[in-house]
Amino acid sequence: MKDTKVKELLNKMTLEEKIGQMVQVAGDIFLEEDINVSTGPLKDLKLSNEMLYNVGSILNIMGVDRVKKVQDEYLSKSRLKIPLLFMADVINGYKIAFPIPIAQGCTWNVKKIKKMTQISAMESNIAGVNVNFSPMLDLSRDPRWGRVMEAIGGEDPYLGEIYAKAMVEAYQGEDISKLGNIASCIKHIAAYGAVEAGRDYNTVDMSEREFRQYYLPAYKSAINTNAEMIMTSFNILNGIPATINKWLIQDLIRKELNFKGIIISDYSAIEETIAHGASENEKHAALNAINAGVDIDMMSGIYANNLKDLCLESKEIEEKVNQSVLRILRLKNKLGLFENPYGNLDKEKEKTYIMNKSNLEETKKLTQETFVLLKNNNNVLPLKEDKKIALIGPYADNIGITGSWSIFSDRTKNATILEVFRERLGNENVLYSKGTEILRQDEINKILKADGSPTIFIENEKEKEEASIKEAVEVAKKSEIILLLLGEHYKQSGEACSRSNISLPENQINLINELYKLNKPMVMILFNGRPLQLNNVENKLDGILDVWFPGTTGANAIIEVVFGDVNPSGKLTMSFPQSVGQCPIYYNHYNTGRPHTKDFRYMSRYQDIPTESFYPFGFGLSYCNFEYRNLKLNKNVLKEKDHITVTIEVENKSDCAGYETIQLYIQDLFGSVVRPVKELKGFKKLYFKPHELKIIQFEINKEMLKFWNSDLKFVAENGEFKVFIGRDSENTMEKNFFTK
Ligand code: NOJ
């Protein structure tokens, strides 16, 4: 409808109805037989029944029948028949679980990420989603933080920027009301990935310059791509919770970045400002949030129960409420919900499109590009089918490979590695033993207890573990090669999954140690939601293939890579540490005055471990062997509005074909503020035929040299620079150039 009609609608609304639009609750309540808000999950929110039928949006209800039922139930009681908005966390896919976002980032393949995002948007749109809480664009440098698994750009601002744009474009399309398009809610603003010590929800304190340089670019890129919504983060940013941070929301997001969309708090984050000690009580929390500019209160009841009084006390607050409600009504209008409250819900397509064959095939291909080959001594991979292979480990016969955020996908549809191996090689040719559990029960119990779930006691767990490892050793003895399927539990990464120990679980390390004694080639397929500390097992393994949490098509994707039908090409987007003691760790750090260039005591170093990462940012092997040579610049002085052309020869020196991602980094050797040792500024992912030689070309211009100086101006300063090209952030060739 016309915008004038939207404004007319706003004028017809009572204050309670307006405030309702600014409240979001979990959708399940509408599905209960007898909706009684004095019991169940809404009791804590202290919502009245009247307010329940005024709420503007709900969270995480999907599926044609359910969404229709909820919308009908709601509209039947709503005076002005303003349809509900359905928002959800479709983080790595709806029914098809894609690899987790950190894995997707490792493809360095923007086209594939776009394709996958479109499938995800289409599947969820058919099933009723109007707004998706994705992408998560929090720069992540600390693998102790469980949410690094959601960070598509990993530790890099440039990758974050590119992926942000691609994903918002793919979610929203040209017109968000069209079938297959949904509004994108980017999150979490801001700098949530920098929580101290990697502990979730913890404090963030950093200079504005640092924030603008590294943390802001991905969010900004999504805002410039017209993302419809922003979610605030749980953390304090420089002393003030992000959710009530006026500088962040008003000055930066609304005024400077000109963001016109809706701002929603994270789950109960407005209320949490009281626990932070930044709001005195609920009413004060509501005042702080509305003054900062939060339009929707997700699941705290603070707006529902306090905004009315605030409006009655102040015309200014009432005006702010009007502005917020107008934004919300406009989004509903843009989605076409006033004409059709069911959006693109489609029963027929729910049956035919969701989990369809061609999308699953597409997903498998994308999944294969997320795998990162971390080690491959003596070309142990790909495996030969005529070798006797033993599959050992708790992930061999496990469907829990979709990650903790795939809340809508049906895990029982996932094939296991064991099944696909048996199918390919024949039952009799596959040796298998579980070896050990993913985690000991006492570890799992800690997680279950914190979840409020019942715990399980296992009698003689230690003895059982030893016996099971022994059995695995016996099975492995009959093999020529051991394929280990190991990793983190899916419940160990995601929200509220911070860990101080990021090694493999002890029982799995014991398994590796026992098998190592057999002196047979061992390859580990690693399932994980974060970079792990692998220094305590790596030297016992000949090969390591990191497959993250690969999702619905994971098992089929893995077997094809393991046998070489497909060549792995993923490159890391987060550094793997030598030890958790190095965290946070990232490649684009600053030099100290005592860089660790030689082994001398008074250097910036550790006494007990190397300074460098274990596997650097950008790292990932291939079955091909790529040689880099002849780095050339067409000139070594860069003038205003000009560019330097950089070329390098890359040759595939092997008989197989595969992708390589050629990476370009720049270092500003001297600046008015200290500049990082190198920064990613470009990359090309290219397909090489066997023995193909390519001359690869990049251009460098002054725009690429800009940074935030101490006056908070984004400038390029003239001087000397280094350009690096290579296969990862450490293995590079370099040349110097100057700017004038
Ligand atoms: C909390 C998480 O931080 C956020 O990412 C998510 O979108 C909301 N809960 C809603 O589920």
PDB file of C-alpha atoms in Angstrom, residues 296-462:
ATOM      1  CA  ILE A 296      12.196  -3.697  18.833  1.00  0.00           C
ATOM      2  CA  ASP A 297      12.704  -5.337  22.211  1.00  0.00           C
ATOM      3  CA  MET A 298      13.431  -9.015  21.671  1.00  0.00           C
ATOM      4  CA  MET A 299      12.100 -11.126  24.507  1.00  0.00           C
ATOM      5  CA  SER A 300      12.428  -8.989  27.574  1.00  0.00           C
ATOM      6  CA  GLY A 301       9.064  -7.419  28.262  1.00  0.00           C
ATOM      7  CA  ILE A 302      10.786  -4.150  29.128  1.00  0.00           C
ATOM      8  CA  TYR A 303       9.171  -2.168  26.330  1.00  0.00           C
ATOM      9  CA  ALA A 304       5.826  -3.900  26.810  1.00  0.00           C
ATOM     10  CA  ASN A 305       5.659  -2.945  30.446  1.00  0.00           C
ATOM     11  CA  ASN A 306       7.339   0.441  30.567  1.00  0.00           C
ATOM     12  CA  LEU A 307       7.062   2.373  27.328  1.00  0.00           C
ATOM     13  CA  LYS A 308       3.500   3.488  27.977  1.00  0.00           C
ATOM     14  CA  ASP A 309       4.377   5.331  31.168  1.00  0.00           C
ATOM     15  CA  LEU A 310       7.383   6.874  29.495  1.00  0.00           C
ATOM     16  CA  CYS A 311       5.242   8.089  26.603  1.00  0.00           C
ATOM     17  CA  LEU A 312       2.677   9.571  28.947  1.00  0.00           C
ATOM     18  CA  GLU A 313       5.442  11.430  30.732  1.00  0.00           C
ATOM     19  CA  SER A 314       7.196  12.739  27.644  1.00  0.00           C
ATOM     20  CA  LYS A 315       6.031  13.829  24.202  1.00  0.00           C
ATOM     21  CA  GLU A 316       9.568  13.330  22.970  1.00  0.00           C
ATOM     22  CA  ILE A 317       9.493   9.628  23.839  1.00  0.00           C
ATOM     23  CA  GLU A 318       6.071   9.274  22.264  1.00  0.00           C
ATOM     24  CA  GLU A 319       7.504  10.745  19.077  1.00  0.00           C
ATOM     25  CA  LYS A 320      10.341   8.241  19.187  1.00  0.00           C
ATOM     26  CA  VAL A 321       7.816   5.436  19.551  1.00  0.00           C
ATOM     27  CA  ASN A 322       5.942   6.775  16.531  1.00  0.00           C
ATOM     28  CA  GLN A 323       9.141   6.777  14.492  1.00  0.00           C
ATOM     29  CA  SER A 324       9.986   3.216  15.491  1.00  0.00           C
ATOM     30  CA  VAL A 325       6.490   1.954  14.732  1.00  0.00           C
ATOM     31  CA  LEU A 326       6.522   3.687  11.377  1.00  0.00           C
ATOM     32  CA  ARG A 327       9.751   1.885  10.512  1.00  0.00           C
ATOM     33  CA  ILE A 328       8.218  -1.449  11.513  1.00  0.00           C
ATOM     34  CA  LEU A 329       4.991  -0.849   9.567  1.00  0.00           C
ATOM     35  CA  ARG A 330       7.028   0.210   6.558  1.00  0.00           C
ATOM     36  CA  LEU A 331       8.987  -3.028   6.614  1.00  0.00           C
ATOM     37  CA  LYS A 332       5.750  -5.003   6.784  1.00  0.00           C
ATOM     38  CA  ASN A 333       4.500  -2.992   3.860  1.00  0.00           C
ATOM     39  CA  LYS A 334       7.675  -3.500   1.877  1.00  0.00           C
ATOM     40  CA  LEU A 335       7.285  -7.229   2.435  1.00  0.00           C
ATOM     41  CA  GLY A 336       3.762  -6.980   1.040  1.00  0.00           C
ATOM     42  CA  LEU A 337       2.205  -8.310   4.238  1.00  0.00           C
ATOM     43  CA  PHE A 338      -0.727  -5.896   4.259  1.00  0.00           C
ATOM     44  CA  GLU A 339      -1.882  -7.299   0.932  1.00  0.00           C
ATOM     45  CA  ASN A 340      -1.029 -10.848   1.883  1.00  0.00           C
ATOM     46  CA  PRO A 341      -0.214 -11.597   5.533  1.00  0.00           C
ATOM     47  CA  TYR A 342       1.081 -15.062   4.612  1.00  0.00           C
ATOM     48  CA  GLY A 343       3.890 -13.644   2.507  1.00  0.00           C
ATOM     49  CA  ASN A 344       5.265 -16.335   0.251  1.00  0.00           C
ATOM     50  CA  LEU A 345       4.119 -19.293   2.324  1.00  0.00           C
ATOM     51  CA  ASP A 346       3.592 -22.109  -0.105  1.00  0.00           C
ATOM     52  CA  LYS A 347       2.441 -25.594   0.785  1.00  0.00           C
ATOM     53  CA  GLU A 348       3.138 -27.013  -2.643  1.00  0.00           C
ATOM     54  CA  LYS A 349       6.644 -25.606  -2.847  1.00  0.00           C
ATOM     55  CA  GLU A 350       7.307 -26.696   0.710  1.00  0.00           C
ATOM     56  CA  LYS A 351       6.978 -30.237  -0.611  1.00  0.00           C
ATOM     57  CA  THR A 352       8.802 -29.815  -3.894  1.00  0.00           C
ATOM     58  CA  TYR A 353      11.474 -27.193  -3.346  1.00  0.00           C
ATOM     59  CA  ILE A 354      12.699 -27.797   0.188  1.00  0.00           C
ATOM     60  CA  MET A 355      15.554 -30.328   0.264  1.00  0.00           C
ATOM     61  CA  ASN A 356      15.252 -30.821  -3.471  1.00  0.00           C
ATOM     62  CA  LYS A 357      17.815 -32.918  -5.270  1.00  0.00           C
ATOM     63  CA  SER A 358      19.477 -30.238  -7.316  1.00  0.00           C
ATOM     64  CA  ASN A 359      19.949 -27.979  -4.290  1.00  0.00           C
ATOM     65  CA  LEU A 360      21.427 -30.858  -2.347  1.00  0.00           C
ATOM     66  CA  GLU A 361      23.855 -31.460  -5.185  1.00  0.00           C
ATOM     67  CA  GLU A 362      24.753 -27.766  -5.231  1.00  0.00           C
ATOM     68  CA  THR A 363      25.195 -27.873  -1.451  1.00  0.00           C
ATOM     69  CA  LYS A 364      27.558 -30.809  -1.684  1.00  0.00           C
ATOM     70  CA  LYS A 365      29.774 -28.908  -4.113  1.00  0.00           C
ATOM     71  CA  LEU A 366      29.840 -25.862  -1.899  1.00  0.00           C
ATOM     72  CA  THR A 367      30.551 -28.033   1.115  1.00  0.00           C
ATOM     73  CA  GLN A 368      33.577 -29.534  -0.582  1.00  0.00           C
ATOM     74  CA  GLU A 369      35.017 -26.062  -1.088  1.00  0.00           C
ATOM     75  CA  THR A 370      34.810 -25.384   2.655  1.00  0.00           C
ATOM     76  CA  PHE A 371      37.212 -28.208   3.524  1.00  0.00           C
ATOM     77  CA  VAL A 372      40.713 -27.113   4.415  1.00  0.00           C
ATOM     78  CA  LEU A 373      43.554 -29.554   3.892  1.00  0.00           C
ATOM     79  CA  LEU A 374      45.888 -28.751   6.778  1.00  0.00           C
ATOM     80  CA  LYS A 375      48.450 -31.477   6.337  1.00  0.00           C
ATOM     81  CA  ASN A 376      49.210 -34.024   3.635  1.00  0.00           C
ATOM     82  CA  ASN A 377      52.584 -35.624   4.152  1.00  0.00           C
ATOM     83  CA  ASN A 378      53.752 -37.875   1.336  1.00  0.00           C
ATOM     84  CA  ASN A 379      50.456 -37.252  -0.424  1.00  0.00           C
ATOM     85  CA  VAL A 380      48.688 -39.598   1.967  1.00  0.00           C
ATOM     86  CA  LEU A 381      45.451 -38.128   0.612  1.00  0.00           C
ATOM     87  CA  PRO A 382      43.659 -38.870  -1.640  1.00  0.00           C
ATOM     88  CA  LEU A 383      43.198 -42.439  -0.461  1.00  0.00           C
ATOM     89  CA  LYS A 384      43.338 -45.341  -2.861  1.00  0.00           C
ATOM     90  CA  GLU A 385      40.230 -47.489  -2.888  1.00  0.00           C
ATOM     91  CA  ASP A 386      42.205 -50.724  -2.999  1.00  0.00           C
ATOM     92  CA  LYS A 387      43.868 -50.020   0.349  1.00  0.00           C
ATOM     93  CA  LYS A 388      42.346 -51.522   3.487  1.00  0.00           C
ATOM     94  CA  ILE A 389      40.936 -48.537   5.345  1.00  0.00           C
ATOM     95  CA  ALA A 390      39.863 -48.479   8.987  1.00  0.00           C
ATOM     96  CA  LEU A 391      37.352 -45.812   9.943  1.00  0.00           C
ATOM     97  CA  ILE A 392      37.979 -45.022  13.563  1.00  0.00           C
ATOM     98  CA  GLY A 393      36.411 -42.439  15.789  1.00  0.00           C
ATOM     99  CA  PRO A 394      33.141 -41.106  17.145  1.00  0.00           C
ATOM    100  CA  TYR A 395      32.315 -39.110  14.029  1.00  0.00           C
ATOM    101  CA  ALA A 396      32.459 -42.154  11.744  1.00  0.00           C
ATOM    102  CA  ASP A 397      28.894 -43.122  12.461  1.00  0.00           C
ATOM    103  CA  ASN A 398      27.396 -39.883  13.668  1.00  0.00           C
ATOM    104  CA  ILE A 399      24.745 -37.568  12.293  1.00  0.00           C
ATOM    105  CA  GLY A 400      25.589 -34.634  14.565  1.00  0.00           C
ATOM    106  CA  ILE A 401      27.540 -32.841  11.875  1.00  0.00           C
ATOM    107  CA  THR A 402      25.313 -29.872  11.166  1.00  0.00           C
ATOM    108  CA  GLY A 403      26.479 -27.529  13.931  1.00  0.00           C
ATOM    109  CA  SER A 404      24.587 -26.024  16.822  1.00  0.00           C
ATOM    110  CA  TRP A 405      22.636 -23.421  14.846  1.00  0.00           C
ATOM    111  CA  SER A 406      20.939 -25.721  12.374  1.00  0.00           C
ATOM    112  CA  ILE A 407      17.782 -25.653  14.453  1.00  0.00           C
ATOM    113  CA  PHE A 408      15.296 -26.414  11.686  1.00  0.00           C
ATOM    114  CA  SER A 409      17.122 -29.136   9.820  1.00  0.00           C
ATOM    115  CA  ASP A 410      16.362 -32.779  10.440  1.00  0.00           C
ATOM    116  CA  ARG A 411      19.561 -34.506  11.478  1.00  0.00           C
ATOM    117  CA  THR A 412      18.104 -37.947  10.874  1.00  0.00           C
ATOM    118  CA  LYS A 413      18.288 -37.187   7.143  1.00  0.00           C
ATOM    119  CA  ASN A 414      22.091 -36.926   7.321  1.00  0.00           C
ATOM    120  CA  ALA A 415      24.085 -39.851   6.030  1.00  0.00           C
ATOM    121  CA  THR A 416      27.015 -40.943   8.160  1.00  0.00           C
ATOM    122  CA  ILE A 417      30.563 -41.352   6.926  1.00  0.00           C
ATOM    123  CA  LEU A 418      30.376 -45.067   7.654  1.00  0.00           C
ATOM    124  CA  GLU A 419      27.265 -45.467   5.524  1.00  0.00           C
ATOM    125  CA  VAL A 420      28.742 -43.722   2.511  1.00  0.00           C
ATOM    126  CA  PHE A 421      32.003 -45.660   2.791  1.00  0.00           C
ATOM    127  CA  ARG A 422      30.131 -48.951   2.947  1.00  0.00           C
ATOM    128  CA  GLU A 423      28.066 -47.946  -0.010  1.00  0.00           C
ATOM    129  CA  ARG A 424      31.114 -47.079  -2.061  1.00  0.00           C
ATOM    130  CA  LEU A 425      33.487 -49.851  -1.044  1.00  0.00           C
ATOM    131  CA  GLY A 426      31.096 -52.613   0.011  1.00  0.00           C
ATOM    132  CA  ASN A 427      30.351 -53.563   3.625  1.00  0.00           C
ATOM    133  CA  GLU A 428      33.048 -56.169   3.837  1.00  0.00           C
ATOM    134  CA  ASN A 429      35.761 -53.743   2.773  1.00  0.00           C
ATOM    135  CA  VAL A 430      35.237 -51.177   5.493  1.00  0.00           C
ATOM    136  CA  LEU A 431      36.724 -51.709   8.903  1.00  0.00           C
ATOM    137  CA  TYR A 432      35.107 -49.654  11.627  1.00  0.00           C
ATOM    138  CA  SER A 433      35.394 -48.970  15.302  1.00  0.00           C
ATOM    139  CA  LYS A 434      34.077 -46.024  17.278  1.00  0.00           C
ATOM    140  CA  GLY A 435      37.166 -45.939  19.479  1.00  0.00           C
ATOM    141  CA  THR A 436      35.773 -43.466  21.925  1.00  0.00           C
ATOM    142  CA  GLU A 437      32.930 -41.030  22.505  1.00  0.00           C
ATOM    143  CA  ILE A 438      33.231 -37.451  21.270  1.00  0.00           C
ATOM    144  CA  LEU A 439      33.350 -36.262  24.848  1.00  0.00           C
ATOM    145  CA  ARG A 440      33.417 -38.050  28.158  1.00  0.00           C
ATOM    146  CA  GLN A 441      30.038 -38.061  29.832  1.00  0.00           C
ATOM    147  CA  ASP A 442      31.218 -35.874  32.705  1.00  0.00           C
ATOM    148  CA  GLU A 443      32.113 -33.189  30.131  1.00  0.00           C
ATOM    149  CA  ILE A 444      28.767 -33.593  28.396  1.00  0.00           C
ATOM    150  CA  ASN A 445      27.055 -33.415  31.779  1.00  0.00           C
ATOM    151  CA  LYS A 446      28.552 -29.988  32.404  1.00  0.00           C
ATOM    152  CA  ILE A 447      26.915 -28.784  29.196  1.00  0.00           C
ATOM    153  CA  LEU A 448      23.622 -30.549  29.923  1.00  0.00           C
ATOM    154  CA  LYS A 449      23.512 -29.198  33.457  1.00  0.00           C
ATOM    155  CA  ALA A 450      23.998 -25.636  32.272  1.00  0.00           C
ATOM    156  CA  ASP A 451      21.178 -26.247  29.780  1.00  0.00           C
ATOM    157  CA  GLY A 452      18.943 -27.454  32.598  1.00  0.00           C
ATOM    158  CA  SER A 453      18.774 -30.879  30.920  1.00  0.00           C
ATOM    159  CA  PRO A 454      18.992 -34.171  32.820  1.00  0.00           C
ATOM    160  CA  THR A 455      22.495 -35.573  33.185  1.00  0.00           C
ATOM    161  CA  ILE A 456      23.554 -39.182  32.746  1.00  0.00           C
ATOM    162  CA  PHE A 457      25.908 -41.179  34.921  1.00  0.00           C
ATOM    163  CA  ILE A 458      28.035 -43.823  33.272  1.00  0.00           C
ATOM    164  CA  GLU A 459      29.378 -46.508  35.527  1.00  0.00           C
ATOM    165  CA  ASN A 460      33.042 -47.363  35.066  1.00  0.00           C
ATOM    166  CA  GLU A 461      33.394 -44.840  32.286  1.00  0.00           C
ATOM    167  CA  LYS A 462      37.197 -44.893  32.401  1.00  0.00           C
TER     168      LYS A 462
END
